[in-house]
Every structure is written in C-alpha cells, then in structure tokens.
C-alpha cells in the first residue's frame, strides 16, 4: 500500500515538472515569446503577490474587498442560499482568501451548512490559507485541492450537491477572451441548473488608474514578474541573469488589456538545463508574462453568449472600479 502511494506521488511530481518544462519550452520557442502567468506563484511569488494586494496603487484588491466587507449580506441574498440546505463553496485560485474570509465569516455567523473548498495551483498558498482559517474559524469545514483549475472543472459534476463557485480577483482576466470562453463553457457544462458562479472582474477604466497598479513605485510588481525567471533558474536549472531583464507594463484603455512583459536589455543567450536548450534574446525583445483583461457588461456578455451562463446580478464598489457578477445557468 505504502509503496503504491510512493510511486503515485513520484508520478505526480514528474508530471508537474514535465508540464512546467514543456510550457516554458513552448513559450520561449515561439516567435512572440511568452511565459504562463500561473507559474508566478511559488513561495516567493505568493508572498510578493500578498504585498502587491496591499500596495497603494493596486486598487483591484481594495475595490473587491470593499464589496465583500460591506456587501457580504447582499451577496448571500443574491445567491439565494438557504441556511438549512448544504452546499459546496468552491473557490478557483483562492490565494490568501482575503476577500473570501469576509463572506465565510458571515456564512459562519448565520450558521449556513457548507464545506469551503479552495482550489489553487500553489500548495503553499493552500497550506497558509487552511492554517489561517483553522485558527480564525475552527468550526469551518475546509477541503483544499491543489491543482490547475482548468483540470478540476470535470470533477465538479461528480456529485449532485448544490455548488457556489467563487472566481474572484479578476483571475479570469488572465485568460484571453477565447480561453475565457472555453473555460466558462466547460464550467457551465459541469454545473447543475441551481448552481451559481460569483465572478469578480476588474472594470475598464483609464490608463492613469490601471497602469500604476501594474508598475508600482516600490518595484514590487517588477520583483514579482522577475521572480518567474528566478523560479525557472531554480527549478529547471536555467541561467537567466536577472540584471539583464526588466519589467514593463502596458495598457491602452481602448484595448482594455493590461500586459506585463519581461524585456531583455541586451542580446543574450540563456541555457535551460532541464530542457537542454539555449534560448536567444535580442536587445529589447519582450516576453509576455501576463495579460489582465478589463471588462464591461458588453465584453462579459459577448463571452457568456457562447456559454450557458447568464448574468443575474452585478454588485460594484463605491467607485465602480470592480464588479462581482452572479451568474446562473440559462
Ligand atoms: C492573482 S491571485 C488572486 C487570488 C485570489 N483569487 C484573490 O482574488 O485575491 C491568483 C491565484 O490563483 C492561483 N492560480 C493562478 N493560475 C491558476 C491555475 N491555472 N489553476 C489554479 N490556481 C491558479 C495562484 O496560485 C494565486 O493564488
């Protein structure tokens, strides 16, 4: 029994490293180089992201937090939850759960019957979240799941318990509209008619507000972006010299998409041992590391029109910077 478990664990580790290796190879071998943003979140990346969330320029977390702090009761009402009927509260990409904790406190106070099931690619984020919640709300039932949220979608229809899915922090904005459409279609296809999705999205607004959020004055966002190269150095045996890459953020209100890049400041070659390959960069060459799509009703409806979801409610912060939409199946 123990032996089987050990073998399974090794297989799992191999698969995760293989995915990482293949996705890095694919991204850096493309004509327009890119790296998947989900790999930002190792232990150091998690800690840097928590710092970003508290930066004066990063309005995203503050705005959504205001909604959860002041309107958790309205959210619960809009979700039409019954205190006596069990449901699963599943959060995709939970991170440190800062905003969710406001909702959990309220649900707990009102004695709702539910399990909280945070899903995250970062084991470290899940462990800290579970520890925090056990301390603050010992009666809360938590079932964590580590993995890529694209891969948990199919497991959602394994039982018929009512479900509320949380997808907060404008995490959906890290997907292109095509990927978001595919993701939302798969998500809706795996839910039952009574299930709900609470989706947090950052709203379109001027560059003077959006750009500083992705290029703060203390350089924390730059460190977060560059840490991706450090992670590749550490985990895949690469020799990226961080001195010769710099963070760059771009946003045009007309596009509504903030983009983060790592720019090579000179012509250089980088060797990645685990891929056994050299990658060349010319001076000024950009690696796209993250997109952060901003939304309005029209953009969201255009994505949802190709899925089974419809918008039931929209709750915003006082500045109307951020919106939490409640979606149901048609
Ligand atoms: C930008 S943070 C937001 C955290 C939280 N949702 C919030 O609003 O504060 C993104 C979180 O999603 C996780 N994440 C990113 N891509 C993921 C993926 N494909 N599958 C699972 N988790 C992912 C990261 O590890 C991180 O904890």
mmCIF file of C-alpha atoms and ligand atoms in Angstrom:
data_model
loop_
_atom_site.group_PDB
_atom_site.id
_atom_site.type_symbol
_atom_site.label_atom_id
_atom_site.label_comp_id
_atom_site.label_asym_id
_atom_site.label_seq_id
_atom_site.Cartn_x
_atom_site.Cartn_y
_atom_site.Cartn_z
ATOM 1 C CA UNK A 1 0.000 0.000 0.000
ATOM 2 C CA UNK A 2 2.727 2.447 1.072
ATOM 3 C CA UNK A 3 4.767 1.504 -1.982
ATOM 4 C CA UNK A 4 1.889 2.220 -4.378
ATOM 5 C CA UNK A 5 1.315 5.578 -2.724
ATOM 6 C CA UNK A 6 5.026 6.471 -3.086
ATOM 7 C CA UNK A 7 5.051 5.537 -6.774
ATOM 8 C CA UNK A 8 1.905 7.598 -7.385
ATOM 9 C CA UNK A 9 3.477 10.578 -5.623
ATOM 10 C CA UNK A 10 6.630 10.364 -7.762
ATOM 11 C CA UNK A 11 4.497 10.147 -10.918
ATOM 12 C CA UNK A 12 2.612 13.253 -9.819
ATOM 13 C CA UNK A 13 5.833 15.190 -9.213
ATOM 14 C CA UNK A 14 7.223 14.111 -12.596
ATOM 15 C CA UNK A 15 4.069 15.228 -14.339
ATOM 16 C CA UNK A 16 4.110 18.664 -12.692
ATOM 17 C CA UNK A 17 7.783 19.220 -13.635
ATOM 18 C CA UNK A 18 7.129 17.929 -17.169
ATOM 19 C CA UNK A 19 4.212 20.341 -17.626
ATOM 20 C CA UNK A 20 6.328 23.203 -16.321
ATOM 21 C CA UNK A 21 9.257 22.280 -18.615
ATOM 22 C CA UNK A 22 7.069 21.840 -21.697
ATOM 23 C CA UNK A 23 5.142 25.064 -21.193
ATOM 24 C CA UNK A 24 8.337 27.086 -20.637
ATOM 25 C CA UNK A 25 9.940 25.493 -23.722
ATOM 26 C CA UNK A 26 6.870 26.187 -25.835
ATOM 27 C CA UNK A 27 6.554 29.797 -24.648
ATOM 28 C CA UNK A 28 10.230 30.675 -25.156
ATOM 29 C CA UNK A 29 10.421 28.899 -28.541
ATOM 30 C CA UNK A 30 7.551 30.957 -30.032
ATOM 31 C CA UNK A 31 8.224 33.874 -32.350
ATOM 32 C CA UNK A 32 6.426 36.118 -29.859
ATOM 33 C CA UNK A 33 7.842 34.816 -26.576
ATOM 34 C CA UNK A 34 5.555 34.294 -23.586
ATOM 35 C CA UNK A 35 5.501 32.524 -20.188
ATOM 36 C CA UNK A 36 2.338 31.292 -18.414
ATOM 37 C CA UNK A 37 1.359 33.562 -15.513
ATOM 38 C CA UNK A 38 0.266 30.616 -13.344
ATOM 39 C CA UNK A 39 3.970 29.916 -12.682
ATOM 40 C CA UNK A 40 4.379 33.215 -10.800
ATOM 41 C CA UNK A 41 3.106 31.503 -7.673
ATOM 42 C CA UNK A 42 5.927 29.703 -5.893
ATOM 43 C CA UNK A 43 6.523 30.527 -2.211
ATOM 44 C CA UNK A 44 8.285 33.814 -3.022
ATOM 45 C CA UNK A 45 5.685 34.693 -5.704
ATOM 46 C CA UNK A 46 2.812 34.086 -3.251
ATOM 47 C CA UNK A 47 4.445 36.407 -0.689
ATOM 48 C CA UNK A 48 5.129 39.100 -3.305
ATOM 49 C CA UNK A 49 1.527 38.911 -4.539
ATOM 50 C CA UNK A 50 0.245 39.462 -0.985
ATOM 51 C CA UNK A 51 2.468 42.594 -0.887
ATOM 52 C CA UNK A 52 1.031 43.727 -4.252
ATOM 53 C CA UNK A 53 -2.502 43.376 -2.870
ATOM 54 C CA UNK A 54 -1.680 45.940 -0.182
ATOM 55 C CA UNK A 55 0.096 48.471 -2.439
ATOM 56 C CA UNK A 56 -1.486 51.931 -2.647
ATOM 57 C CA UNK A 57 -1.546 51.659 -6.463
ATOM 58 C CA UNK A 58 -3.220 48.215 -6.524
ATOM 59 C CA UNK A 59 -6.879 49.272 -6.420
ATOM 60 C CA UNK A 60 -8.036 45.815 -7.629
ATOM 61 C CA UNK A 61 -7.955 44.040 -4.241
ATOM 62 C CA UNK A 62 -9.101 47.119 -2.293
ATOM 63 C CA UNK A 63 -12.153 47.548 -4.528
ATOM 64 C CA UNK A 64 -13.257 43.912 -4.377
ATOM 65 C CA UNK A 65 -12.501 43.787 -0.666
ATOM 66 C CA UNK A 66 -14.812 46.776 -0.146
ATOM 67 C CA UNK A 67 -17.609 44.817 -1.855
ATOM 68 C CA UNK A 68 -17.078 41.790 0.405
ATOM 69 C CA UNK A 69 -16.617 43.913 3.528
ATOM 70 C CA UNK A 70 -19.737 46.000 3.035
ATOM 71 C CA UNK A 71 -21.997 43.774 0.926
ATOM 72 C CA UNK A 72 -21.488 40.148 2.023
ATOM 73 C CA UNK A 73 -25.095 40.122 3.201
ATOM 74 C CA UNK A 74 -26.326 41.283 -0.267
ATOM 75 C CA UNK A 75 -24.111 38.649 -1.905
ATOM 76 C CA UNK A 76 -25.630 35.903 0.270
ATOM 77 C CA UNK A 77 -29.153 37.137 -0.522
ATOM 78 C CA UNK A 78 -28.434 37.369 -4.251
ATOM 79 C CA UNK A 79 -27.072 33.807 -4.218
ATOM 80 C CA UNK A 80 -30.463 32.652 -2.809
ATOM 81 C CA UNK A 81 -28.769 30.393 -0.293
ATOM 82 C CA UNK A 82 -30.881 28.510 2.197
ATOM 83 C CA UNK A 83 -29.264 28.273 5.664
ATOM 84 C CA UNK A 84 -30.621 24.748 6.088
ATOM 85 C CA UNK A 85 -29.544 23.278 2.755
ATOM 86 C CA UNK A 86 -25.981 22.020 2.424
ATOM 87 C CA UNK A 87 -23.849 23.437 -0.408
ATOM 88 C CA UNK A 88 -20.235 23.337 -1.555
ATOM 89 C CA UNK A 89 -18.419 26.683 -1.713
ATOM 90 C CA UNK A 90 -15.668 26.063 -4.252
ATOM 91 C CA UNK A 91 -13.080 28.778 -4.884
ATOM 92 C CA UNK A 92 -10.904 28.675 -8.010
ATOM 93 C CA UNK A 93 -7.458 30.259 -7.436
ATOM 94 C CA UNK A 94 -8.147 31.148 -3.793
ATOM 95 C CA UNK A 95 -4.752 32.717 -2.964
ATOM 96 C CA UNK A 96 -4.760 34.081 0.599
ATOM 97 C CA UNK A 97 -8.587 34.260 0.672
ATOM 98 C CA UNK A 98 -8.560 37.847 1.962
ATOM 99 C CA UNK A 99 -11.970 38.732 0.494
ATOM 100 C CA UNK A 100 -13.498 35.284 0.835
ATOM 101 C CA UNK A 101 -12.860 35.411 4.584
ATOM 102 C CA UNK A 102 -15.436 38.250 4.823
ATOM 103 C CA UNK A 103 -18.047 36.010 3.201
ATOM 104 C CA UNK A 104 -17.002 32.976 5.254
ATOM 105 C CA UNK A 105 -17.352 34.958 8.496
ATOM 106 C CA UNK A 106 -20.874 35.988 7.527
ATOM 107 C CA UNK A 107 -21.913 32.486 6.425
ATOM 108 C CA UNK A 108 -20.452 31.059 9.617
ATOM 109 C CA UNK A 109 -22.182 33.654 11.787
ATOM 110 C CA UNK A 110 -25.510 32.805 10.182
ATOM 111 C CA UNK A 111 -24.911 29.017 10.592
ATOM 112 C CA UNK A 112 -25.077 28.096 6.907
ATOM 113 C CA UNK A 113 -24.252 24.453 6.180
ATOM 114 C CA UNK A 114 -21.383 24.214 3.721
ATOM 115 C CA UNK A 115 -17.863 22.989 3.012
ATOM 116 C CA UNK A 116 -15.318 25.528 1.802
ATOM 117 C CA UNK A 117 -13.205 24.007 -0.986
ATOM 118 C CA UNK A 118 -10.362 26.250 -2.153
ATOM 119 C CA UNK A 119 -8.524 25.125 -5.302
ATOM 120 C CA UNK A 120 -5.100 26.575 -6.075
ATOM 121 C CA UNK A 121 -2.039 25.630 -8.080
ATOM 122 C CA UNK A 122 0.101 26.831 -5.165
ATOM 123 C CA UNK A 123 0.430 24.246 -2.368
ATOM 124 C CA UNK A 124 1.983 26.905 -0.176
ATOM 125 C CA UNK A 125 -0.998 29.288 -0.628
ATOM 126 C CA UNK A 126 -3.440 26.499 0.290
ATOM 127 C CA UNK A 127 -1.467 25.451 3.371
ATOM 128 C CA UNK A 128 -1.309 29.032 4.710
ATOM 129 C CA UNK A 129 -4.994 29.598 3.967
ATOM 130 C CA UNK A 130 -6.037 26.407 5.749
ATOM 131 C CA UNK A 131 -3.869 27.247 8.752
ATOM 132 C CA UNK A 132 -5.306 30.782 8.938
ATOM 133 C CA UNK A 133 -8.897 29.625 8.675
ATOM 134 C CA UNK A 134 -8.473 26.820 11.222
ATOM 135 C CA UNK A 135 -7.234 29.423 13.662
ATOM 136 C CA UNK A 136 -9.880 32.048 12.964
ATOM 137 C CA UNK A 137 -12.926 29.844 12.298
ATOM 138 C CA UNK A 138 -12.255 26.445 13.899
ATOM 139 C CA UNK A 139 -15.786 25.214 13.140
ATOM 140 C CA UNK A 140 -15.413 25.814 9.378
ATOM 141 C CA UNK A 141 -15.072 22.674 7.270
ATOM 142 C CA UNK A 142 -12.253 23.146 4.714
ATOM 143 C CA UNK A 143 -11.316 20.740 1.936
ATOM 144 C CA UNK A 144 -8.370 22.038 -0.086
ATOM 145 C CA UNK A 145 -7.463 20.828 -3.553
ATOM 146 C CA UNK A 146 -4.119 21.538 -5.188
ATOM 147 C CA UNK A 147 -4.048 21.724 -8.955
ATOM 148 C CA UNK A 148 -4.720 23.680 -12.121
ATOM 149 C CA UNK A 149 -8.294 24.920 -12.092
ATOM 150 C CA UNK A 150 -8.674 24.017 -15.758
ATOM 151 C CA UNK A 151 -8.299 20.415 -14.616
ATOM 152 C CA UNK A 152 -10.858 20.425 -11.794
ATOM 153 C CA UNK A 153 -13.776 21.509 -13.986
ATOM 154 C CA UNK A 154 -14.807 17.994 -14.937
ATOM 155 C CA UNK A 155 -14.737 16.775 -11.338
ATOM 156 C CA UNK A 156 -17.467 19.315 -10.480
ATOM 157 C CA UNK A 157 -20.210 17.029 -11.754
ATOM 158 C CA UNK A 158 -19.047 14.027 -9.721
ATOM 159 C CA UNK A 159 -21.779 14.683 -7.124
ATOM 160 C CA UNK A 160 -25.126 16.478 -7.106
ATOM 161 C CA UNK A 161 -24.556 18.745 -4.120
ATOM 162 C CA UNK A 162 -25.512 22.383 -4.710
ATOM 163 C CA UNK A 163 -22.497 24.459 -5.600
ATOM 164 C CA UNK A 164 -21.443 28.075 -5.402
ATOM 165 C CA UNK A 165 -18.254 28.706 -7.354
ATOM 166 C CA UNK A 166 -16.111 31.712 -6.480
ATOM 167 C CA UNK A 167 -13.780 33.014 -9.169
ATOM 168 C CA UNK A 168 -12.510 36.284 -7.730
ATOM 169 C CA UNK A 169 -9.746 38.831 -8.096
ATOM 170 C CA UNK A 170 -10.334 39.140 -11.861
ATOM 171 C CA UNK A 171 -8.398 35.870 -12.274
ATOM 172 C CA UNK A 172 -10.475 35.365 -15.438
ATOM 173 C CA UNK A 173 -8.733 38.474 -16.812
ATOM 174 C CA UNK A 174 -5.505 36.453 -17.056
ATOM 175 C CA UNK A 175 -7.124 34.495 -19.895
ATOM 176 C CA UNK A 176 -7.539 35.636 -23.493
ATOM 177 C CA UNK A 177 -11.204 36.040 -24.473
ATOM 178 C CA UNK A 178 -11.058 32.737 -26.402
ATOM 179 C CA UNK A 179 -9.605 30.840 -23.444
ATOM 180 C CA UNK A 180 -12.092 32.537 -21.070
ATOM 181 C CA UNK A 181 -14.973 31.468 -23.356
ATOM 182 C CA UNK A 182 -13.737 27.896 -23.398
ATOM 183 C CA UNK A 183 -13.190 27.905 -19.621
ATOM 184 C CA UNK A 184 -16.652 29.363 -18.888
ATOM 185 C CA UNK A 185 -18.321 26.893 -21.317
ATOM 186 C CA UNK A 186 -16.662 23.941 -19.586
ATOM 187 C CA UNK A 187 -17.504 25.370 -16.163
ATOM 188 C CA UNK A 188 -21.201 25.893 -17.019
ATOM 189 C CA UNK A 189 -21.425 22.468 -18.670
ATOM 190 C CA UNK A 190 -20.248 20.854 -15.428
ATOM 191 C CA UNK A 191 -22.694 22.702 -13.149
ATOM 192 C CA UNK A 192 -26.334 21.941 -12.382
ATOM 193 C CA UNK A 193 -29.160 24.390 -13.015
ATOM 194 C CA UNK A 194 -29.387 25.607 -9.424
ATOM 195 C CA UNK A 195 -25.625 26.208 -9.044
ATOM 196 C CA UNK A 196 -24.197 29.727 -9.069
ATOM 197 C CA UNK A 197 -20.960 31.421 -10.017
ATOM 198 C CA UNK A 198 -19.691 34.554 -8.272
ATOM 199 C CA UNK A 199 -17.277 36.112 -10.735
ATOM 200 C CA UNK A 200 -15.066 39.082 -9.809
ATOM 201 C CA UNK A 201 -13.881 41.266 -12.688
ATOM 202 C CA UNK A 202 -11.908 44.462 -12.936
ATOM 203 C CA UNK A 203 -13.790 47.089 -14.951
ATOM 204 C CA UNK A 204 -12.413 49.111 -17.887
ATOM 205 C CA UNK A 205 -11.013 52.429 -16.730
ATOM 206 C CA UNK A 206 -8.383 54.996 -17.738
ATOM 207 C CA UNK A 207 -4.686 54.132 -18.065
ATOM 208 C CA UNK A 208 -3.851 56.696 -15.362
ATOM 209 C CA UNK A 209 -5.512 54.351 -12.818
ATOM 210 C CA UNK A 210 -4.727 50.939 -14.347
ATOM 211 C CA UNK A 211 -1.051 51.299 -15.304
ATOM 212 C CA UNK A 212 0.347 52.195 -11.846
ATOM 213 C CA UNK A 213 -1.356 49.043 -10.483
ATOM 214 C CA UNK A 214 0.976 47.006 -12.718
ATOM 215 C CA UNK A 215 4.055 49.169 -12.228
ATOM 216 C CA UNK A 216 4.165 50.348 -8.636
ATOM 217 C CA UNK A 217 6.652 52.891 -7.310
ATOM 218 C CA UNK A 218 8.255 50.419 -4.850
ATOM 219 C CA UNK A 219 9.101 47.922 -7.603
ATOM 220 C CA UNK A 220 7.155 45.028 -6.010
ATOM 221 C CA UNK A 221 5.367 44.167 -9.272
ATOM 222 C CA UNK A 222 8.727 44.211 -11.048
ATOM 223 C CA UNK A 223 10.160 41.798 -8.447
ATOM 224 C CA UNK A 224 7.070 39.566 -8.799
ATOM 225 C CA UNK A 225 7.498 39.430 -12.583
ATOM 226 C CA UNK A 226 11.277 38.817 -12.428
ATOM 227 C CA UNK A 227 10.783 36.064 -9.831
ATOM 228 C CA UNK A 228 9.388 33.914 -12.645
ATOM 229 C CA UNK A 229 12.880 33.826 -14.198
ATOM 230 C CA UNK A 230 14.387 33.046 -10.796
ATOM 231 C CA UNK A 231 11.937 30.161 -10.413
ATOM 232 C CA UNK A 232 12.989 28.790 -13.835
ATOM 233 C CA UNK A 233 16.637 29.145 -12.759
ATOM 234 C CA UNK A 234 15.946 27.243 -9.551
ATOM 235 C CA UNK A 235 13.589 24.535 -10.751
ATOM 236 C CA UNK A 236 14.784 23.954 -14.313
ATOM 237 C CA UNK A 237 18.480 24.787 -13.910
ATOM 238 C CA UNK A 238 18.488 27.898 -16.112
ATOM 239 C CA UNK A 239 20.995 30.744 -16.103
ATOM 240 C CA UNK A 240 18.783 33.812 -16.585
ATOM 241 C CA UNK A 241 20.773 36.836 -15.354
ATOM 242 C CA UNK A 242 18.055 38.981 -13.788
ATOM 243 C CA UNK A 243 20.225 42.123 -14.194
ATOM 244 C CA UNK A 244 19.629 41.951 -17.926
ATOM 245 C CA UNK A 245 15.827 41.698 -17.880
ATOM 246 C CA UNK A 246 13.427 44.430 -16.829
ATOM 247 C CA UNK A 247 9.722 44.595 -16.024
ATOM 248 C CA UNK A 248 7.460 46.562 -18.361
ATOM 249 C CA UNK A 249 3.698 47.170 -18.100
ATOM 250 C CA UNK A 250 1.482 48.385 -20.963
ATOM 251 C CA UNK A 251 -2.211 49.354 -21.100
ATOM 252 C CA UNK A 252 -4.429 51.249 -23.524
ATOM 253 C CA UNK A 253 -7.988 51.946 -22.409
ATOM 254 C CA UNK A 254 -9.197 51.304 -25.977
ATOM 255 C CA UNK A 255 -7.855 47.695 -25.787
ATOM 256 C CA UNK A 256 -8.849 47.184 -22.125
ATOM 257 C CA UNK A 257 -5.992 44.722 -21.603
ATOM 258 C CA UNK A 258 -3.054 45.375 -19.256
ATOM 259 C CA UNK A 259 0.049 43.429 -20.310
ATOM 260 C CA UNK A 260 3.159 42.621 -18.296
ATOM 261 C CA UNK A 261 6.421 41.879 -20.070
ATOM 262 C CA UNK A 262 9.995 40.973 -19.202
ATOM 263 C CA UNK A 263 12.273 42.816 -21.608
ATOM 264 C CA UNK A 264 15.772 41.635 -22.471
ATOM 265 C CA UNK A 265 18.042 44.678 -22.057
ATOM 266 C CA UNK A 266 20.793 43.226 -24.289
ATOM 267 C CA UNK A 267 21.341 40.485 -26.870
ATOM 268 C CA UNK A 268 21.897 37.317 -24.845
ATOM 269 C CA UNK A 269 21.549 33.549 -24.679
ATOM 270 C CA UNK A 270 20.069 31.586 -21.790
ATOM 271 C CA UNK A 271 20.590 27.861 -21.247
ATOM 272 C CA UNK A 272 17.935 25.787 -19.501
ATOM 273 C CA UNK A 273 19.484 22.524 -18.297
ATOM 274 C CA UNK A 274 16.273 20.520 -17.835
ATOM 275 C CA UNK A 275 15.150 21.427 -21.372
ATOM 276 C CA UNK A 276 18.721 21.006 -22.674
ATOM 277 C CA UNK A 277 18.348 24.011 -24.929
ATOM 278 C CA UNK A 278 19.693 27.544 -25.488
ATOM 279 C CA UNK A 279 17.243 30.389 -25.985
ATOM 280 C CA UNK A 280 18.338 33.606 -27.731
ATOM 281 C CA UNK A 281 17.018 37.056 -26.927
ATOM 282 C CA UNK A 282 17.729 40.195 -28.902
ATOM 283 C CA UNK A 283 18.078 43.587 -27.250
ATOM 284 C CA UNK A 284 14.603 44.935 -26.447
ATOM 285 C CA UNK A 285 12.885 41.562 -27.048
ATOM 286 C CA UNK A 286 9.771 41.165 -24.917
ATOM 287 C CA UNK A 287 8.441 38.076 -23.119
ATOM 288 C CA UNK A 288 4.730 38.406 -22.391
ATOM 289 C CA UNK A 289 4.177 37.102 -18.849
ATOM 290 C CA UNK A 290 0.621 38.171 -18.044
ATOM 291 C CA UNK A 291 -2.467 39.742 -19.510
ATOM 292 C CA UNK A 292 -5.082 41.341 -17.270
ATOM 293 C CA UNK A 293 -8.251 41.900 -19.273
ATOM 294 C CA UNK A 294 -10.616 44.611 -18.025
ATOM 295 C CA UNK A 295 -14.360 44.184 -18.556
ATOM 296 C CA UNK A 296 -17.698 45.888 -19.006
ATOM 297 C CA UNK A 297 -21.145 44.283 -19.390
ATOM 298 C CA UNK A 298 -20.775 44.150 -23.167
ATOM 299 C CA UNK A 299 -17.428 42.301 -23.141
ATOM 300 C CA UNK A 300 -18.607 39.865 -20.469
ATOM 301 C CA UNK A 301 -21.916 39.249 -22.262
ATOM 302 C CA UNK A 302 -20.085 38.582 -25.511
ATOM 303 C CA UNK A 303 -18.055 35.843 -23.744
ATOM 304 C CA UNK A 304 -21.118 34.463 -21.932
ATOM 305 C CA UNK A 305 -23.205 34.377 -25.136
ATOM 306 C CA UNK A 306 -21.122 31.358 -26.198
ATOM 307 C CA UNK A 307 -21.759 29.588 -22.852
ATOM 308 C CA UNK A 308 -24.793 28.508 -20.798
ATOM 309 C CA UNK A 309 -24.299 31.312 -18.259
ATOM 310 C CA UNK A 310 -26.415 34.433 -17.867
ATOM 311 C CA UNK A 311 -25.889 37.429 -15.586
ATOM 312 C CA UNK A 312 -28.326 37.558 -12.631
ATOM 313 C CA UNK A 313 -26.790 40.347 -10.513
ATOM 314 C CA UNK A 314 -23.966 42.837 -10.569
ATOM 315 C CA UNK A 315 -22.535 44.285 -7.362
ATOM 316 C CA UNK A 316 -19.901 47.038 -7.536
ATOM 317 C CA UNK A 317 -17.700 49.032 -5.147
ATOM 318 C CA UNK A 318 -18.403 52.716 -4.449
ATOM 319 C CA UNK A 319 -16.008 53.920 -7.177
ATOM 320 C CA UNK A 320 -17.338 51.368 -9.717
ATOM 321 C CA UNK A 321 -13.780 50.119 -10.319
ATOM 322 C CA UNK A 322 -14.681 46.453 -9.813
ATOM 323 C CA UNK A 323 -17.752 44.235 -10.223
ATOM 324 C CA UNK A 324 -18.836 40.916 -8.730
ATOM 325 C CA UNK A 325 -21.323 39.263 -11.058
ATOM 326 C CA UNK A 326 -23.643 36.471 -10.022
ATOM 327 C CA UNK A 327 -24.096 34.087 -12.935
ATOM 328 C CA UNK A 328 -26.531 31.217 -13.330
ATOM 329 C CA UNK A 329 -27.108 28.618 -15.991
ATOM 330 C CA UNK A 330 -29.731 29.625 -18.588
HETATM 331 C C1 LIG B 1 -3.896 36.888 -8.660
HETATM 332 S S1 LIG B 1 -4.000 35.685 -7.389
HETATM 333 C C2 LIG B 1 -5.646 36.020 -6.821
HETATM 334 C C3 LIG B 1 -6.019 35.308 -5.580
HETATM 335 C C4 LIG B 1 -7.468 35.489 -5.130
HETATM 336 N N1 LIG B 1 -8.409 34.916 -6.086
HETATM 337 C C5 LIG B 1 -7.780 36.926 -4.919
HETATM 338 O O1 LIG B 1 -8.693 37.412 -5.571
HETATM 339 O O2 LIG B 1 -7.132 37.576 -4.100
HETATM 340 C C6 LIG B 1 -4.165 34.246 -8.332
HETATM 341 C C7 LIG B 1 -4.246 32.964 -7.532
HETATM 342 O O3 LIG B 1 -4.689 31.935 -8.425
HETATM 343 C C8 LIG B 1 -3.769 30.849 -8.437
HETATM 344 N N2 LIG B 1 -3.728 30.365 -9.821
HETATM 345 C C9 LIG B 1 -3.286 31.025 -10.932
HETATM 346 N N3 LIG B 1 -3.463 30.268 -12.029
HETATM 347 C C10 LIG B 1 -4.029 29.099 -11.601
HETATM 348 C C11 LIG B 1 -4.464 27.921 -12.256
HETATM 349 N N4 LIG B 1 -4.365 27.791 -13.579
HETATM 350 N N5 LIG B 1 -5.004 26.932 -11.506
HETATM 351 C C12 LIG B 1 -5.135 27.059 -10.139
HETATM 352 N N6 LIG B 1 -4.738 28.160 -9.471
HETATM 353 C C13 LIG B 1 -4.198 29.159 -10.183
HETATM 354 C C14 LIG B 1 -2.460 31.422 -7.947
HETATM 355 O O4 LIG B 1 -1.651 30.436 -7.323
HETATM 356 C C15 LIG B 1 -2.912 32.509 -6.981
HETATM 357 O O5 LIG B 1 -3.070 32.006 -5.675
#
